[in-house]
Coordinates of C-alpha atoms and ligand atoms in Angstrom, one line a residue:
X1 CA -0.1 0.1 0.0
X2 CA 1.5 3.4 -1.0
X3 CA 1.9 6.1 1.7
X4 CA -0.7 8.2 -0.2
X5 CA -3.6 5.7 0.2
X6 CA -2.8 4.4 3.5
X7 CA -5.4 4.8 6.2
X8 CA -4.7 7.3 8.8
X9 CA -3.6 5.9 12.2
X10 CA -3.3 7.4 15.6
X11 CA -0.8 4.7 16.9
X12 CA 2.2 6.8 15.5
X13 CA 0.7 9.9 17.0
X14 CA 0.2 8.2 20.4
X15 CA 3.7 7.1 20.3
X16 CA 5.0 10.6 19.6
X17 CA 2.9 12.0 22.4
X18 CA 4.3 9.5 24.7
X19 CA 7.8 10.2 23.9
X20 CA 7.4 14.0 24.6
X21 CA 9.1 14.9 21.2
X22 CA 9.0 18.6 20.6
X23 CA 9.9 20.3 17.3
X24 CA 13.5 20.6 16.6
X25 CA 13.3 23.5 14.1
X26 CA 13.2 26.3 16.9
X27 CA 9.7 26.4 18.2
X28 CA 9.8 23.4 20.6
X29 CA 6.1 22.9 19.9
X30 CA 4.7 19.4 21.0
X31 CA 4.9 17.4 17.7
X32 CA 1.7 15.3 18.4
X33 CA -0.5 18.3 18.7
X34 CA 0.1 19.5 15.2
X35 CA -0.4 16.0 14.0
X36 CA -3.7 15.5 15.7
X37 CA -5.0 18.8 14.2
X38 CA -4.3 17.6 10.7
X39 CA -5.8 14.2 10.9
X40 CA -9.1 13.9 8.8
X41 CA -7.9 16.8 6.5
X42 CA -5.8 14.9 4.1
X43 CA -2.9 17.5 4.6
X44 CA 0.2 17.9 2.7
X45 CA 3.2 16.8 4.9
X46 CA 6.2 19.0 4.3
X47 CA 9.6 17.8 5.8
X48 CA 11.5 21.0 6.1
X49 CA 15.1 20.8 5.5
X50 CA 15.6 24.2 4.6
X51 CA 18.2 25.9 6.8
X52 CA 17.7 29.7 6.4
X53 CA 20.2 30.2 9.5
X54 CA 23.8 30.2 8.0
X55 CA 25.2 28.6 11.1
X56 CA 22.7 25.6 11.2
X57 CA 23.7 22.4 9.5
X58 CA 22.0 19.7 11.2
X59 CA 19.2 19.1 8.5
X60 CA 22.0 19.0 5.8
X61 CA 24.0 16.6 8.0
X62 CA 21.1 14.3 8.3
X63 CA 20.2 14.3 4.6
X64 CA 23.6 13.7 3.7
X65 CA 24.9 11.1 6.3
X66 CA 21.8 9.3 7.8
X67 CA 18.6 9.7 5.7
X68 CA 17.2 6.2 6.9
X69 CA 15.4 7.3 10.0
X70 CA 14.4 10.6 8.0
X71 CA 12.5 8.6 5.3
X72 CA 11.1 6.2 7.9
X73 CA 9.8 9.1 10.0
X74 CA 8.2 10.9 6.8
X75 CA 6.5 7.7 5.8
X76 CA 5.1 7.0 9.1
X77 CA 3.8 10.6 9.7
X78 CA 2.3 10.5 6.4
X79 CA 0.4 7.3 7.4
X80 CA -0.5 8.8 10.6
X81 CA -2.1 11.9 9.3
X82 CA -3.5 10.5 6.1
X83 CA -1.3 12.8 4.0
X84 CA -2.3 13.2 0.3
X85 CA 1.3 14.4 -0.5
X86 CA 4.7 14.1 1.1
X87 CA 7.5 16.7 0.3
X88 CA 11.1 17.2 1.2
X89 CA 11.7 20.9 1.3
X90 CA 15.3 22.0 0.6
X91 CA 16.7 25.3 -0.5
X92 CA 17.2 25.2 -4.4
X93 CA 20.8 24.5 -5.4
X94 CA 21.9 23.9 -1.7
X95 CA 24.1 21.2 -0.7
X96 CA 21.2 19.6 1.0
X97 CA 19.4 19.7 -2.2
X98 CA 22.1 17.9 -4.0
X99 CA 22.3 15.3 -1.4
X100 CA 18.5 14.9 -1.4
X101 CA 18.5 14.2 -5.3
X102 CA 20.7 11.1 -4.5
X103 CA 17.9 9.7 -2.1
X104 CA 15.2 7.1 -3.2
X105 CA 12.5 9.6 -2.7
X106 CA 10.2 8.1 -5.2
X107 CA 10.3 4.7 -3.5
X108 CA 8.9 6.3 -0.5
X109 CA 6.4 8.4 -2.3
X110 CA 8.1 11.6 -1.4
X111 CA 8.5 14.7 -3.7
X112 CA 11.5 17.1 -3.8
X113 CA 10.4 20.5 -3.2
X114 CA 13.2 23.2 -4.2
X115 CA 12.4 26.4 -2.3
X116 CA 14.2 29.6 -3.2
X117 CA 16.9 30.3 -0.7
X118 CA 16.7 33.1 1.9
X119 CA 16.3 33.7 5.5
X120 CA 12.4 33.9 5.7
X121 CA 11.7 31.5 2.9
X122 CA 12.2 28.5 5.3
X123 CA 9.5 29.6 7.7
X124 CA 6.6 27.2 7.8
X125 CA 4.0 29.4 6.2
X126 CA 6.3 30.5 3.5
X127 CA 6.8 27.1 2.4
X128 CA 3.1 26.5 2.4
X129 CA 2.8 29.8 0.2
X130 CA 5.4 28.4 -2.2
X131 CA 3.9 25.0 -2.4
X132 CA 0.4 26.6 -3.2
X133 CA 2.0 28.7 -6.1
X134 CA 2.7 31.9 -4.2
X135 CA 6.0 33.6 -3.1
X136 CA 8.2 31.9 -0.6
X137 CA 7.4 34.5 2.0
X138 CA 5.5 34.2 5.4
X139 CA 1.7 34.5 5.0
X140 CA -0.7 35.6 7.7
X141 CA -3.2 32.7 8.4
X142 CA -6.1 33.0 10.9
X143 CA -6.3 29.1 11.0
X144 CA -3.3 26.9 12.1
X145 CA -1.5 25.6 8.9
X146 CA -2.4 22.0 10.1
X147 CA -6.1 23.0 9.8
X148 CA -5.7 25.1 6.8
X149 CA -8.2 27.4 5.1
X150 CA -9.5 28.2 1.6
X151 CA -6.2 29.9 0.3
X152 CA -3.9 27.3 1.8
X153 CA -5.5 23.8 2.6
X154 CA -4.2 21.9 5.5
X155 CA -0.2 21.2 5.7
X156 CA 1.8 19.8 8.2
X157 CA 5.2 21.4 8.2
X158 CA 7.8 19.4 10.3
X159 CA 11.5 20.3 10.6
X160 CA 13.7 17.5 9.2
X161 CA 15.4 16.6 12.5
X162 CA 11.9 16.3 14.0
X163 CA 10.9 13.7 11.4
X164 CA 14.3 12.0 11.9
X165 CA 13.6 11.6 15.6
X166 CA 10.1 10.1 14.6
X167 CA 12.0 7.6 12.6
X168 CA 14.4 6.8 15.3
X169 CA 11.6 6.4 17.8
X170 CA 9.6 3.8 15.8
X171 CA 12.8 1.9 15.6
X172 CA 14.1 2.0 19.1
X173 CA 11.1 2.9 21.1
X174 CA 10.0 5.5 23.8
X175 CA 12.1 4.0 26.6
X176 CA 15.3 4.6 24.4
X177 CA 14.2 8.1 23.4
X178 CA 13.4 9.1 27.0
X179 CA 16.8 8.1 28.3
X180 CA 18.3 11.3 26.6
X181 CA 17.8 14.7 27.7
X182 CA 15.6 15.8 30.7
X183 CA 12.2 14.5 31.8
X184 CA 10.6 17.8 30.5
X185 CA 12.9 17.9 27.5
X186 CA 13.3 14.4 26.4
X187 CA 15.2 12.8 23.5
X188 CA 18.5 13.2 21.6
X189 CA 19.0 16.4 19.6
X190 CA 21.5 18.1 17.5
X191 CA 23.6 21.2 18.1
X192 CA 25.4 23.0 15.5
X193 CA 28.5 24.5 16.8
X194 CA 30.2 27.5 14.9
X195 CA 32.6 30.4 15.3
X196 CA 35.8 29.6 17.4
X197 CA 35.7 25.8 16.5
X198 CA 37.9 24.0 14.2
X199 CA 36.2 23.3 10.8
X200 CA 32.7 24.8 11.9
X201 CA 30.0 24.6 11.8
X202 CA 30.0 21.1 13.4
X203 CA 27.1 18.9 14.4
X204 CA 27.0 17.4 17.9
X205 CA 24.4 15.1 19.2
X206 CA 23.3 15.4 22.8
X207 CA 20.3 15.5 25.0
X208 CA 19.0 18.8 26.5
X209 CA 20.5 19.7 29.7
X210 CA 24.3 19.0 28.4
X211 CA 26.8 21.4 29.4
X212 CA 28.5 23.9 27.1
X213 CA 31.8 22.5 27.9
X214 CA 30.7 18.9 26.9
X215 CA 29.5 20.6 23.7
X216 CA 32.8 22.4 22.9
X217 CA 34.9 19.3 24.0
X218 CA 32.9 17.2 21.5
X219 CA 34.3 19.3 18.5
X220 CA 37.9 19.4 20.0
X221 CA 37.6 22.6 22.1
X222 CA 37.6 26.2 21.3
X223 CA 40.4 27.6 18.9
X224 CA 40.9 30.9 20.3
X225 CA 39.5 32.8 23.4
X226 CA 35.8 33.4 23.3
X227 CA 33.8 36.4 24.3
X228 CA 30.2 35.3 24.3
X229 CA 27.8 32.7 22.8
X230 CA 24.8 33.2 20.5
X231 CA 22.1 30.5 21.3
X232 CA 19.6 29.5 18.5
X233 CA 21.3 31.7 15.9
X234 CA 20.4 35.1 14.4
X235 CA 17.1 35.1 16.0
X236 CA 18.3 33.8 19.3
X237 CA 20.1 35.2 22.4
X238 CA 23.6 36.3 23.4
X239 CA 25.0 34.8 26.5
X240 CA 28.2 35.9 28.2
X241 CA 31.0 33.2 27.9
X242 CA 31.1 32.6 31.8
X243 CA 27.3 32.4 32.3
X244 CA 26.8 30.2 29.4
X245 CA 29.1 27.6 30.8
X246 CA 27.1 27.8 34.2
X247 CA 23.8 26.5 33.1
X248 CA 22.4 23.3 31.5
X249 CA 21.8 23.8 27.8
X250 CA 18.0 23.1 28.1
X251 CA 15.0 25.6 27.5
X252 CA 14.4 25.4 31.3
X253 CA 18.3 26.0 32.0
X254 CA 18.7 28.9 29.6
X255 CA 15.4 30.6 30.3
X256 CA 16.7 32.7 33.4
X257 CA 19.0 34.2 30.9
X258 CA 16.5 34.9 28.3
X259 CA 17.5 32.3 25.9
X260 CA 16.4 28.8 24.7
X261 CA 18.0 25.9 22.8
X262 CA 15.9 26.6 20.0
X263 CA 17.2 25.4 16.6
X264 CA 20.4 24.0 18.4
X265 CA 22.9 26.7 17.1
X266 CA 25.7 27.4 19.5
X267 CA 28.0 30.1 18.0
X268 CA 31.2 31.0 19.9
X269 CA 32.0 34.6 19.3
X270 CA 35.9 35.0 19.4
X271 CA 37.3 37.7 21.8
X272 CA 39.0 39.2 18.8
X273 CA 35.8 40.2 16.9
X274 CA 34.0 43.5 17.9
X275 CA 30.6 42.3 19.3
X276 CA 29.0 45.5 18.0
X277 CA 30.2 45.0 14.6
X278 CA 29.0 41.3 14.6
X279 CA 25.7 42.0 15.9
X280 CA 25.4 44.9 13.4
X281 CA 25.9 42.6 10.5
X282 CA 23.3 40.2 11.6
X283 CA 20.7 43.0 12.0
X284 CA 21.6 44.4 8.6
X285 CA 21.0 40.8 7.2
X286 CA 17.8 40.4 9.2
X287 CA 16.5 43.8 7.9
X288 CA 17.4 42.7 4.3
X289 CA 15.9 39.3 4.8
X290 CA 12.4 40.6 5.7
X291 CA 9.5 40.1 3.2
X292 CA 8.6 43.8 3.7
X293 CA 4.9 43.1 4.2
X294 CA 4.4 44.4 7.8
X295 CA 5.3 47.5 9.5
X296 CA 7.7 46.2 12.1
X297 CA 9.8 44.6 9.1
X298 CA 9.4 47.4 6.5
X299 CA 10.2 50.4 8.9
X300 CA 11.3 48.9 12.4
X301 CA 14.1 46.6 11.2
X302 CA 16.0 49.1 9.0
X303 CA 15.4 51.7 11.8
X304 CA 17.0 49.3 14.5
X305 CA 20.0 48.2 12.2
X306 CA 20.5 52.0 11.5
X307 CA 20.5 52.8 15.2
X308 CA 23.1 50.1 15.7
X309 CA 25.3 51.4 13.2
X310 CA 25.3 54.8 14.9
X311 CA 25.8 53.1 18.4
X312 CA 29.0 51.3 16.8
X313 CA 30.2 54.5 15.4
X314 CA 30.1 56.1 18.9
X315 CA 27.2 58.6 18.1
X316 CA 25.7 60.0 21.4
X317 CA 22.1 59.7 22.4
X318 CA 21.2 56.6 20.3
X319 CA 21.0 54.0 23.1
X320 CA 17.6 55.2 24.7
X321 CA 15.9 55.6 21.2
X322 CA 17.3 52.1 20.2
X323 CA 15.9 50.4 23.3
X324 CA 12.5 52.0 22.7
X325 CA 12.3 50.6 19.1
X326 CA 13.4 47.3 20.3
X327 CA 10.4 47.2 22.6
X328 CA 8.0 47.9 19.7
X329 CA 9.1 45.1 17.5
X330 CA 7.9 41.9 19.3
X331 CA 4.3 40.4 18.4
X332 CA 3.5 42.9 15.9
X333 CA 4.6 41.3 12.7
X334 CA 2.8 38.7 10.6
X335 CA 5.6 36.2 11.6
X336 CA 8.2 36.1 14.4
X337 CA 11.1 37.6 12.2
X338 CA 10.9 41.0 13.8
X339 CA 10.7 39.1 17.4
X340 CA 13.9 37.3 16.6
X341 CA 15.9 40.5 15.7
X342 CA 14.8 42.3 18.7
X343 CA 15.8 39.3 20.9
X344 CA 19.4 39.3 19.3
X345 CA 19.8 43.1 19.7
X346 CA 18.3 43.3 23.4
X347 CA 20.3 40.5 24.5
X348 CA 23.5 41.9 23.0
X349 CA 22.8 45.2 24.7
X350 CA 22.9 43.2 28.0
X351 CA 26.0 41.0 27.3
X352 CA 27.9 43.6 25.7
X353 CA 27.2 46.5 28.1
X354 CA 30.9 46.6 29.2
X355 CA 31.9 46.9 25.6
X356 CA 29.6 49.9 24.7
X357 CA 31.8 52.7 26.4
X358 CA 34.7 51.6 24.1
X359 CA 32.6 52.8 21.2
X360 CA 31.4 56.1 22.8
X361 CA 32.8 59.3 21.4
X362 CA 35.2 61.1 23.6
X363 CA 36.5 57.7 24.9
X364 CA 38.4 57.0 21.8
X365 CA 42.0 57.0 20.9
X366 CA 41.4 60.2 19.0
X367 CA 38.5 62.6 18.7
X368 CA 35.4 60.6 17.1
X369 CA 37.2 57.4 17.0
X370 CA 36.1 54.4 18.9
X371 CA 38.6 52.7 21.1
X372 CA 37.3 49.3 20.6
X373 CA 40.2 46.9 21.3
X374 CA 38.9 44.1 18.9
X375 CA 41.2 43.5 16.1
X376 CA 38.4 41.9 13.7
X377 CA 35.2 43.4 12.4
X378 CA 33.3 40.2 12.0
Ligands
LIG401 S1 6.8 40.0 10.0 FE1 8.4 40.6 8.4 S2 9.0 38.4 7.5 FE2 7.2 38.2 8.8 S3 5.4 38.4 7.5 FE3 5.7 40.4 8.1 S4 7.1 41.3 6.7 FE4 7.3 39.1 6.3

């Protein structure tokens, strides 16, 4: 019986619920809830292996190195929700795309969806828009994607690692799965380590609650002194190097620092890099990546990026305005893109507070010139 004609089954969904598996793409949403909402709607199942974050390489690693559980998980989920189509979404022309072309997708009833590259193009609703013939930009939707509406029929979008974990779960069982991680955040997960690591980004598998020292040791240690750590990539939060090493790397452990594991990116910022320049480059990229449909993206992100440039140049009186603008971004866009940029910038202001004076005019080596001791820009 092919995947597309198999009856819906709740057995897989029950198993996923029992395991406590949450989405590995960043949202940490309970997977079984999305599946349950889609049952009876003949949804499209989209396995999202597009990695918009430049330092995320875990989904690429799965497709290149261990696609078996991914294909098994996709097949099982398709049966569970009664999917009418199953698609593996990759960025067109990416290494993941090339690796996916070598897989036996036809034999598993899976189509390959080559989506345009770009930061917001991998967002779930952007993929659904593209699948339905529209642009690969986030769309506002009153009903959850798994339920669908007239413009966009039901679609279950699951991150590739999430689907891979389902494949492992079916093979090895719930007890095996729950032996990893913490009781509240069970199961193995991938972390992508980049920055001051050799040959990065590198993928490390561990459970939630792992220590930063253990993650860094798994890639052979850091290659130069580290100033700070960015958790969950450009839309994530900055942590000081010392504090990042004192907490368990789980959502619960990182929450007091305003951070979460998210998509598993762990970027070690070298001490030789100016943090303001590094954050500024990310804010510029996030402003450019917006689909320009909503006010916070159209006006807010460019204004914040401009304020950050002025702050870096040592212009006086910028900080208060920047803080005000950051407070206006969260929760006001059609998707969470502006929220991520605000989180990045606000956490950077906290973690790099002791670095700001080196950029203030008057404190420089000569008039108007910052005294930032960093030797590298980005
Ligand atoms: S918030 Fe930005 S990225 Fe999200 S839908 Fe609106 S314009 Fe597009």
